[in-house]
Amino acid sequence: MNKRIKYLILSLLMFVMMALCACGKKVPEDVSSMLTSDAESILHELYKMDDGEIIQESMNAQQYGQSLIAEGINSFIITKESVGDLVSIDKITTAYEDGNYVVKLYYSGTLGKAEFAIG
C-alpha cells in the first residue's frame, strides 16, 4: 500500500516539475505519451484506494505544502461520489496552456461521466 501512495505522490510531483520545465506551445508526441500514461495510472491508483487512504493523501499533501495537489485530491473525492466506480476512460487530451502541460481524461463511471485534469 505504501508503495502505491509513494508512486502517486511521485507521479503528481513529476507533473508539477514538468509543468515548470515546459517550453514551447506544442506538446511533443513523446511527452504527450508519457503524460497520458502517467495520468491514467494516477486515476486508476486513486480508484484503487479506499476513501480513508485518499483523505490521508490529501492531508499529507497539505502537510507538505502541496495545497494544489490536496485541492485536486479533494475534488476527486467529491467527483468520485457522483460518478461511481470507474468503468472506462473515454478520451485523453494533452495541451500546453498558460505555461503548463495539461492532461485531461474524460471517463465514465457507473453513475455518470467526469473529467480528470492534471496540470
Short mmCIF file of C-alpha atoms in Angstrom, two decimals:
data_model
loop_
_atom_site.label_atom_id
_atom_site.label_comp_id
_atom_site.label_asym_id
_atom_site.label_seq_id
_atom_site.Cartn_x
_atom_site.Cartn_y
_atom_site.Cartn_z
CA MET A 1 0.00 0.00 0.00
CA ASN A 2 2.80 2.41 0.91
CA LYS A 3 4.35 1.72 -2.48
CA ARG A 4 1.16 2.88 -4.25
CA ILE A 5 0.95 6.00 -2.13
CA LYS A 6 4.59 6.88 -2.80
CA TYR A 7 4.02 6.24 -6.52
CA LEU A 8 1.00 8.56 -6.51
CA ILE A 9 2.88 11.36 -4.77
CA LEU A 10 5.92 10.97 -7.01
CA SER A 11 3.74 10.97 -10.11
CA LEU A 12 1.93 14.11 -9.05
CA LEU A 13 5.22 15.82 -8.25
CA MET A 14 6.56 14.78 -11.64
CA PHE A 15 3.64 16.54 -13.32
CA VAL A 16 4.36 19.70 -11.35
CA MET A 17 8.04 19.55 -12.30
CA MET A 18 7.21 19.00 -15.97
CA ALA A 19 4.85 21.95 -15.88
CA LEU A 20 7.61 24.16 -14.50
CA CYS A 21 10.10 22.99 -17.15
CA ALA A 22 7.70 23.24 -20.09
CA CYS A 23 8.69 25.33 -23.06
CA GLY A 24 7.15 25.87 -26.50
CA LYS A 25 3.46 25.63 -27.33
CA LYS A 26 3.04 22.23 -28.99
CA VAL A 27 3.20 19.10 -26.85
CA PRO A 28 5.83 16.75 -28.32
CA GLU A 29 4.49 13.24 -29.02
CA ASP A 30 6.84 11.52 -26.57
CA VAL A 31 5.91 13.95 -23.79
CA SER A 32 2.21 13.58 -24.60
CA SER A 33 2.50 9.79 -24.47
CA MET A 34 4.31 9.88 -21.11
CA LEU A 35 1.85 12.37 -19.59
CA THR A 36 -1.11 10.36 -20.86
CA SER A 37 0.23 7.13 -19.41
CA ASP A 38 1.03 8.72 -16.05
CA ALA A 39 -2.37 10.42 -15.81
CA GLU A 40 -4.13 7.12 -16.50
CA SER A 41 -2.04 5.43 -13.82
CA ILE A 42 -2.86 8.13 -11.28
CA LEU A 43 -6.60 7.87 -11.97
CA HIS A 44 -6.51 4.08 -11.64
CA GLU A 45 -4.46 4.30 -8.42
CA LEU A 46 -6.91 6.78 -6.90
CA TYR A 47 -9.78 4.42 -7.70
CA LYS A 48 -7.93 1.50 -6.07
CA MET A 49 -7.64 3.40 -2.77
CA ASP A 50 -10.40 3.42 -0.21
CA ASP A 51 -11.82 6.74 0.98
CA GLY A 52 -9.66 6.79 4.11
CA GLU A 53 -6.46 6.39 2.09
CA ILE A 54 -7.47 9.14 -0.32
CA ILE A 55 -8.27 11.51 2.54
CA GLN A 56 -4.92 10.67 4.13
CA GLU A 57 -3.16 11.51 0.83
CA SER A 58 -4.92 14.87 0.78
CA MET A 59 -3.84 15.59 4.35
CA ASN A 60 -0.25 14.54 3.57
CA ALA A 61 -0.13 16.82 0.52
CA GLN A 62 -1.44 19.72 2.60
CA GLN A 63 1.07 18.99 5.35
CA TYR A 64 3.95 19.13 2.86
CA GLY A 65 2.80 22.44 1.41
CA GLN A 66 1.26 20.92 -1.73
CA SER A 67 -2.09 22.69 -1.39
CA LEU A 68 -2.84 22.46 -5.12
CA ILE A 69 -2.42 18.68 -5.04
CA ALA A 70 -4.57 18.49 -1.89
CA GLU A 71 -7.31 20.51 -3.61
CA GLY A 72 -7.16 18.19 -6.61
CA ILE A 73 -7.49 15.12 -4.41
CA ASN A 74 -10.42 16.68 -2.55
CA SER A 75 -12.09 17.47 -5.86
CA PHE A 76 -11.59 13.85 -6.91
CA ILE A 77 -13.27 12.63 -3.71
CA ILE A 78 -16.37 14.72 -4.43
CA THR A 79 -16.45 13.70 -8.10
CA LYS A 80 -15.99 10.02 -7.27
CA GLU A 81 -19.16 10.09 -5.17
CA SER A 82 -21.25 11.39 -8.08
CA VAL A 83 -19.57 9.34 -10.84
CA GLY A 84 -19.33 6.00 -9.07
CA ASP A 85 -16.85 3.26 -9.88
CA LEU A 86 -14.58 3.70 -12.88
CA VAL A 87 -15.91 1.96 -15.99
CA SER A 88 -13.78 3.36 -18.82
CA ILE A 89 -11.51 6.17 -19.93
CA ASP A 90 -13.26 7.62 -22.97
CA LYS A 91 -10.84 10.27 -24.20
CA ILE A 92 -7.50 11.81 -23.23
CA THR A 93 -6.13 15.16 -24.36
CA THR A 94 -2.82 16.89 -23.72
CA ALA A 95 -2.17 20.58 -24.23
CA TYR A 96 0.22 23.33 -23.28
CA GLU A 97 -1.76 26.13 -21.61
CA ASP A 98 -0.53 29.16 -19.70
CA GLY A 99 2.96 27.77 -19.26
CA ASN A 100 1.86 24.30 -18.11
CA TYR A 101 1.22 20.92 -19.63
CA VAL A 102 -2.39 19.94 -19.03
CA VAL A 103 -3.73 16.40 -19.35
CA LYS A 104 -7.49 15.85 -19.34
CA LEU A 105 -9.03 12.41 -19.02
CA TYR A 106 -12.71 12.10 -19.82
CA TYR A 107 -14.06 8.99 -18.17
CA SER A 108 -17.25 7.11 -17.41
CA GLY A 109 -18.34 5.67 -14.11
CA THR A 110 -21.26 3.56 -13.01
CA LEU A 111 -23.29 6.70 -12.20
CA GLY A 112 -22.11 9.22 -14.78
CA LYS A 113 -19.22 10.87 -16.61
CA ALA A 114 -16.44 13.19 -15.43
CA GLU A 115 -13.22 14.92 -16.36
CA PHE A 116 -9.95 14.38 -14.51
CA ALA A 117 -7.41 17.12 -15.20
CA ILE A 118 -3.78 17.37 -14.18
CA GLY A 119 -1.76 20.44 -14.95
#
